[in-house]
Short mmCIF file of C-alpha atoms in Angstrom, two decimals:
data_model
loop_
_atom_site.label_atom_id
_atom_site.label_comp_id
_atom_site.label_asym_id
_atom_site.label_seq_id
_atom_site.Cartn_x
_atom_site.Cartn_y
_atom_site.Cartn_z
CA MET A 1 -144.57 96.41 -132.88
CA VAL A 2 -142.74 93.27 -131.73
CA TRP A 3 -139.97 95.48 -130.38
CA VAL A 4 -142.47 97.47 -128.33
CA VAL A 5 -143.85 94.27 -126.77
CA PHE A 6 -140.33 93.00 -126.15
CA LEU A 7 -139.22 96.22 -124.48
CA ILE A 8 -142.32 96.45 -122.28
CA LEU A 9 -142.03 92.82 -121.18
CA SER A 10 -138.30 92.96 -120.51
CA PHE A 11 -138.71 96.23 -118.59
CA LEU A 12 -141.44 94.65 -116.45
CA CYS A 13 -139.31 91.56 -115.91
CA ILE A 14 -136.11 93.34 -114.88
CA GLY A 15 -137.97 96.06 -113.01
CA SER A 16 -139.88 93.64 -110.81
CA VAL A 17 -136.74 91.65 -109.99
CA ALA A 18 -134.99 94.93 -109.08
CA ALA A 19 -138.00 95.87 -106.96
CA MET A 20 -137.65 92.51 -105.24
CA ILE A 21 -134.10 93.42 -104.26
CA PHE A 22 -135.17 96.73 -102.74
CA SER A 23 -138.39 95.63 -101.05
CA ARG A 24 -138.20 94.26 -97.53
CA ASN A 25 -141.62 92.59 -97.39
CA GLN A 26 -141.46 88.90 -98.28
CA ALA A 27 -145.05 88.71 -99.52
CA HIS A 28 -144.41 91.70 -101.80
CA ASN A 29 -141.25 89.99 -103.04
CA ALA A 30 -143.26 86.91 -104.01
CA LEU A 31 -145.83 89.03 -105.84
CA PHE A 32 -143.08 90.93 -107.68
CA LEU A 33 -141.71 87.57 -108.74
CA VAL A 34 -145.14 86.53 -110.04
CA LEU A 35 -145.17 89.66 -112.21
CA SER A 36 -141.63 88.94 -113.39
CA PHE A 37 -142.38 85.32 -114.29
CA SER A 38 -145.61 86.24 -116.06
CA SER A 39 -143.84 88.76 -118.27
CA LEU A 40 -141.13 86.15 -118.86
CA GLY A 41 -143.93 83.87 -120.07
CA GLY A 42 -144.83 86.58 -122.57
CA LEU A 43 -141.20 86.69 -123.71
CA PHE A 44 -141.26 82.91 -124.18
CA GLY A 45 -144.29 83.45 -126.41
CA LEU A 46 -142.26 85.94 -128.45
CA LEU A 47 -139.66 83.19 -128.95
CA ASP A 48 -142.22 80.95 -130.70
CA ALA A 49 -142.52 78.66 -127.71
CA PRO A 50 -146.24 78.76 -126.85
CA PHE A 51 -146.14 75.61 -124.74
CA ALA A 52 -143.21 76.80 -122.65
CA ALA A 53 -145.02 80.13 -122.21
CA ALA A 54 -148.16 78.41 -120.96
CA VAL A 55 -146.18 76.16 -118.62
CA GLN A 56 -144.24 79.16 -117.35
CA VAL A 57 -147.42 81.01 -116.41
CA LEU A 58 -149.27 77.97 -115.04
CA VAL A 59 -146.47 76.20 -113.16
CA TYR A 60 -144.08 79.00 -112.25
CA ALA A 61 -146.26 82.07 -111.80
CA GLY A 62 -149.15 79.90 -110.64
CA ALA A 63 -148.14 76.81 -108.72
CA ILE A 64 -144.62 77.48 -107.44
CA MET A 65 -145.27 81.06 -106.38
CA VAL A 66 -148.50 80.04 -104.60
CA LEU A 67 -146.36 77.55 -102.69
CA PHE A 68 -143.99 80.39 -101.76
CA LEU A 69 -146.90 82.56 -100.64
CA PHE A 70 -148.28 79.76 -98.47
CA ALA A 71 -144.87 79.34 -96.83
CA ILE A 72 -144.61 83.11 -96.26
CA MET A 73 -148.06 83.17 -94.68
CA MET A 74 -146.93 80.50 -92.23
CA PHE A 75 -144.05 82.71 -91.10
CA ASN A 76 -145.34 86.19 -90.49
CA LEU A 77 -148.90 86.53 -89.36
CA ARG A 78 -149.89 90.16 -88.98
CA GLY A 79 -152.92 91.75 -87.40
CA GLU A 80 -156.01 92.73 -89.34
CA LEU A 81 -155.89 95.64 -91.77
CA PRO A 82 -157.59 98.98 -91.02
CA ALA A 83 -161.05 99.35 -92.56
CA ARG A 84 -160.03 102.12 -94.98
CA VAL A 85 -157.34 99.95 -96.58
CA LYS A 86 -159.78 97.07 -96.76
CA LYS A 87 -162.30 99.19 -98.69
CA ALA A 88 -159.64 100.45 -101.09
CA ARG A 89 -158.57 96.87 -101.70
CA LEU A 90 -162.13 95.78 -102.39
CA ALA A 91 -162.52 98.57 -104.96
CA LEU A 92 -159.21 97.62 -106.56
CA THR A 93 -160.22 93.95 -106.67
CA VAL A 94 -163.54 94.75 -108.34
CA GLY A 95 -161.82 97.01 -110.88
CA LEU A 96 -159.16 94.46 -111.76
CA GLY A 97 -161.77 91.71 -111.97
CA THR A 98 -163.78 93.76 -114.44
CA VAL A 99 -160.70 94.38 -116.55
CA LEU A 100 -159.89 90.64 -116.53
CA LEU A 101 -163.45 89.75 -117.55
CA ALA A 102 -163.33 92.28 -120.39
CA GLU A 103 -160.01 90.86 -121.56
CA LEU A 104 -161.28 87.28 -121.51
CA LEU A 105 -164.45 88.22 -123.36
CA LEU A 106 -162.43 90.10 -125.95
CA ALA A 107 -160.12 87.11 -126.39
CA GLY A 108 -162.99 84.63 -126.51
CA ARG A 109 -165.09 86.70 -128.89
CA LYS A 110 -163.53 85.17 -131.97
CA LEU A 111 -164.04 81.63 -130.66
CA VAL A 112 -167.68 82.20 -129.72
CA LEU A 113 -168.78 84.21 -132.74
CA GLY A 114 -166.91 81.73 -134.85
CA SER A 115 -165.02 82.14 -138.06
CA PRO A 116 -164.30 78.42 -138.06
CA GLY A 117 -161.88 78.73 -140.92
CA ALA A 118 -159.34 80.55 -138.77
CA GLY A 119 -158.50 77.71 -136.40
CA PRO A 120 -155.40 77.67 -134.24
CA ALA A 121 -152.54 77.88 -136.69
CA ALA A 122 -149.78 77.71 -134.11
CA GLY A 123 -149.27 74.23 -132.74
CA GLY A 124 -146.90 72.60 -135.17
CA ASP A 125 -144.05 73.46 -132.84
CA THR A 126 -145.87 72.03 -129.86
CA ALA A 127 -146.54 68.82 -131.76
CA ARG A 128 -142.81 68.56 -132.48
CA LEU A 129 -142.10 69.15 -128.81
CA GLY A 130 -144.46 66.34 -127.79
CA HIS A 131 -142.83 64.04 -130.30
CA PHE A 132 -139.40 64.76 -128.82
CA LEU A 133 -140.69 64.28 -125.29
CA PHE A 134 -142.04 60.81 -126.00
CA SER A 135 -139.30 59.52 -128.26
CA ASP A 136 -135.77 60.90 -127.83
CA TYR A 137 -136.29 62.14 -124.28
CA LEU A 138 -138.56 59.35 -123.04
CA TYR A 139 -136.18 58.17 -120.31
CA ALA A 140 -135.64 61.69 -119.02
CA PHE A 141 -139.38 62.25 -119.05
CA GLU A 142 -140.07 59.12 -117.01
CA ILE A 143 -137.26 59.91 -114.59
CA THR A 144 -138.85 63.33 -114.12
CA SER A 145 -142.04 61.71 -112.89
CA LEU A 146 -139.99 59.70 -110.40
CA LEU A 147 -138.28 62.91 -109.29
CA ILE A 148 -141.61 64.58 -108.59
CA LEU A 149 -142.76 61.56 -106.59
CA ALA A 150 -139.52 61.65 -104.59
CA ALA A 151 -139.99 65.38 -103.95
CA LEU A 152 -143.56 64.77 -102.75
CA VAL A 153 -142.51 62.02 -100.35
CA GLY A 154 -139.52 64.05 -99.18
CA ALA A 155 -141.61 67.13 -98.47
CA LEU A 156 -144.09 65.04 -96.49
CA ALA A 157 -141.30 63.38 -94.54
CA LEU A 158 -139.64 66.73 -93.76
CA ALA A 159 -142.52 69.08 -93.03
CA GLY A 160 -145.27 66.62 -92.14
CA LYS A 161 -143.61 65.69 -88.85
CA ARG A 162 -145.41 66.82 -85.73
CA GLU A 163 -143.59 68.86 -83.15
CA GLY A 164 -141.79 66.65 -80.66
CA SER A 165 -142.36 63.33 -82.37
CA MET B 1 -137.73 90.45 -135.90
CA ILE B 2 -135.86 90.59 -132.62
CA PRO B 3 -132.32 89.19 -132.82
CA PRO B 4 -131.42 86.43 -130.35
CA ALA B 5 -128.70 88.67 -128.96
CA ALA B 6 -131.37 90.86 -127.33
CA PHE B 7 -132.76 87.84 -125.51
CA PHE B 8 -129.27 86.76 -124.46
CA ILE B 9 -128.56 90.19 -123.02
CA LEU B 10 -131.86 90.10 -121.16
CA ALA B 11 -131.07 86.61 -119.83
CA ALA B 12 -127.62 87.77 -118.67
CA VAL B 13 -129.08 90.82 -116.90
CA LEU B 14 -131.72 88.67 -115.25
CA PHE B 15 -129.13 86.14 -114.09
CA VAL B 16 -126.90 88.83 -112.63
CA LEU B 17 -129.88 90.37 -110.84
CA GLY B 18 -130.66 86.93 -109.40
CA VAL B 19 -127.09 86.51 -108.15
CA LEU B 20 -127.17 90.03 -106.68
CA ALA B 21 -130.48 89.37 -104.94
CA PHE B 22 -129.10 86.13 -103.53
CA PHE B 23 -126.16 87.88 -101.93
CA VAL B 24 -127.88 91.11 -100.89
CA LYS B 25 -130.96 89.66 -99.22
CA LYS B 26 -130.74 88.23 -95.74
CA ASP B 27 -133.78 86.00 -95.45
CA LEU B 28 -133.91 82.44 -96.73
CA LEU B 29 -137.18 82.82 -98.61
CA THR B 30 -136.09 85.75 -100.75
CA GLN B 31 -132.76 84.07 -101.43
CA PHE B 32 -134.69 81.04 -102.61
CA MET B 33 -136.74 83.27 -104.91
CA ALA B 34 -133.47 84.65 -106.28
CA VAL B 35 -132.47 81.10 -107.21
CA GLU B 36 -135.72 80.80 -109.14
CA VAL B 37 -134.87 84.01 -111.00
CA MET B 38 -131.52 82.52 -112.02
CA LEU B 39 -133.22 79.34 -113.26
CA ASN B 40 -135.59 81.43 -115.32
CA ALA B 41 -132.74 83.38 -116.87
CA GLY B 42 -131.28 80.04 -117.95
CA ASN B 43 -134.61 79.03 -119.43
CA LEU B 44 -134.77 82.24 -121.43
CA ALA B 45 -131.31 81.60 -122.85
CA PHE B 46 -132.28 78.03 -123.76
CA LEU B 47 -135.39 79.21 -125.60
CA ALA B 48 -133.49 81.96 -127.43
CA LEU B 49 -130.98 79.35 -128.60
CA ALA B 50 -133.76 76.97 -129.62
CA LYS B 51 -135.26 79.72 -131.75
CA SER B 52 -132.02 80.87 -133.34
CA LEU B 53 -130.90 77.32 -134.17
CA GLY B 54 -134.38 76.24 -135.24
CA LYS B 55 -134.39 73.21 -132.96
CA ALA B 56 -137.12 72.14 -130.56
CA GLU B 57 -134.71 70.43 -128.15
CA GLY B 58 -134.20 73.67 -126.25
CA GLN B 59 -137.88 73.73 -125.37
CA VAL B 60 -137.67 70.15 -124.08
CA ILE B 61 -134.81 71.16 -121.78
CA VAL B 62 -136.86 74.11 -120.54
CA LEU B 63 -139.71 71.78 -119.58
CA PHE B 64 -137.29 69.61 -117.62
CA VAL B 65 -135.80 72.63 -115.90
CA ILE B 66 -139.25 73.81 -114.84
CA THR B 67 -140.09 70.36 -113.46
CA VAL B 68 -136.85 70.12 -111.51
CA ALA B 69 -137.40 73.66 -110.23
CA ALA B 70 -140.84 72.65 -108.98
CA ALA B 71 -139.41 69.65 -107.12
CA GLU B 72 -136.60 71.80 -105.74
CA ALA B 73 -139.04 74.45 -104.54
CA VAL B 74 -141.13 71.86 -102.70
CA ILE B 75 -138.14 70.38 -100.86
CA GLY B 76 -136.51 73.75 -100.21
CA LEU B 77 -139.66 75.27 -98.76
CA ALA B 78 -140.17 72.20 -96.56
CA ILE B 79 -136.64 72.64 -95.20
CA ILE B 80 -137.21 76.37 -94.62
CA VAL B 81 -140.46 75.60 -92.78
CA LEU B 82 -138.56 73.13 -90.59
CA ILE B 83 -135.88 75.72 -89.82
CA PHE B 84 -138.57 78.25 -88.91
CA ARG B 85 -140.29 75.75 -86.60
CA GLN B 86 -137.08 75.07 -84.72
CA ARG B 87 -135.55 78.56 -84.63
CA LYS B 88 -138.53 80.91 -85.12
CA THR B 89 -136.52 82.85 -87.71
CA VAL B 90 -135.51 82.64 -91.36
CA GLN B 91 -132.88 85.39 -91.23
CA THR B 92 -129.55 83.97 -92.32
CA ASP B 93 -127.67 86.26 -89.91
CA GLU B 94 -129.17 84.38 -86.98
CA LEU B 95 -128.50 80.92 -88.38
CA LYS B 96 -124.79 80.47 -87.90
CA ASP B 97 -124.41 77.37 -85.79
CA LEU B 98 -122.24 75.75 -88.45
CA LYS B 99 -119.68 78.58 -88.23
CA GLY B 100 -116.39 76.98 -87.22
#
């Protein structure tokens, strides 16, 4: 069972990176990378690292790739899509949304219907991680916050400049 | 149980694919994405080691790598946006002013 999950996830991961090499569309490349990073998050979960998995999906597949997509949208603006493609996309969006809702409901069913005895058992590892982060690696952690601040200021200084000023 | 070797092989394949993508692709954005793929391969190796050695330090390193990658992505994309504003292109073939 674990092997099946591992094989599916690693196939998705490697396959989408390979598709990125062969595709010529930058926006498609970014979306392939989102798929790759999400499946990598699943692999992190297989390695008993639930926090790293969550951060991978939230920060990498979420935040960083959205940044990439914004940058790509600044570069190549195309004309509007034909109406037929638009309709197909709407249908696809509705279908995928329904699937997502069903998944979330299925996952939340246990929490809502309650069996309070079966609380979250995993978390001991995350607690250990937090302990490390705020004791042995405290300096590194604080320096990281400084690094993010420097990156923010640097990005504003670089890209915030108006043309000609 | 999956042996750590499987994860190491996957990380190696992913890293090589990232290097390949970096050299094959010709636009800055996709090359930048390839760098992210390489970073992720490193993360996977770190986590596999953390699991096989039973230490949580590997996960701490992964968190730091993700943070640094976020900062790097912000600065890198800002630079690419600047290049695009000045040259109207992000194709590396057309950006060779530094060629001696």
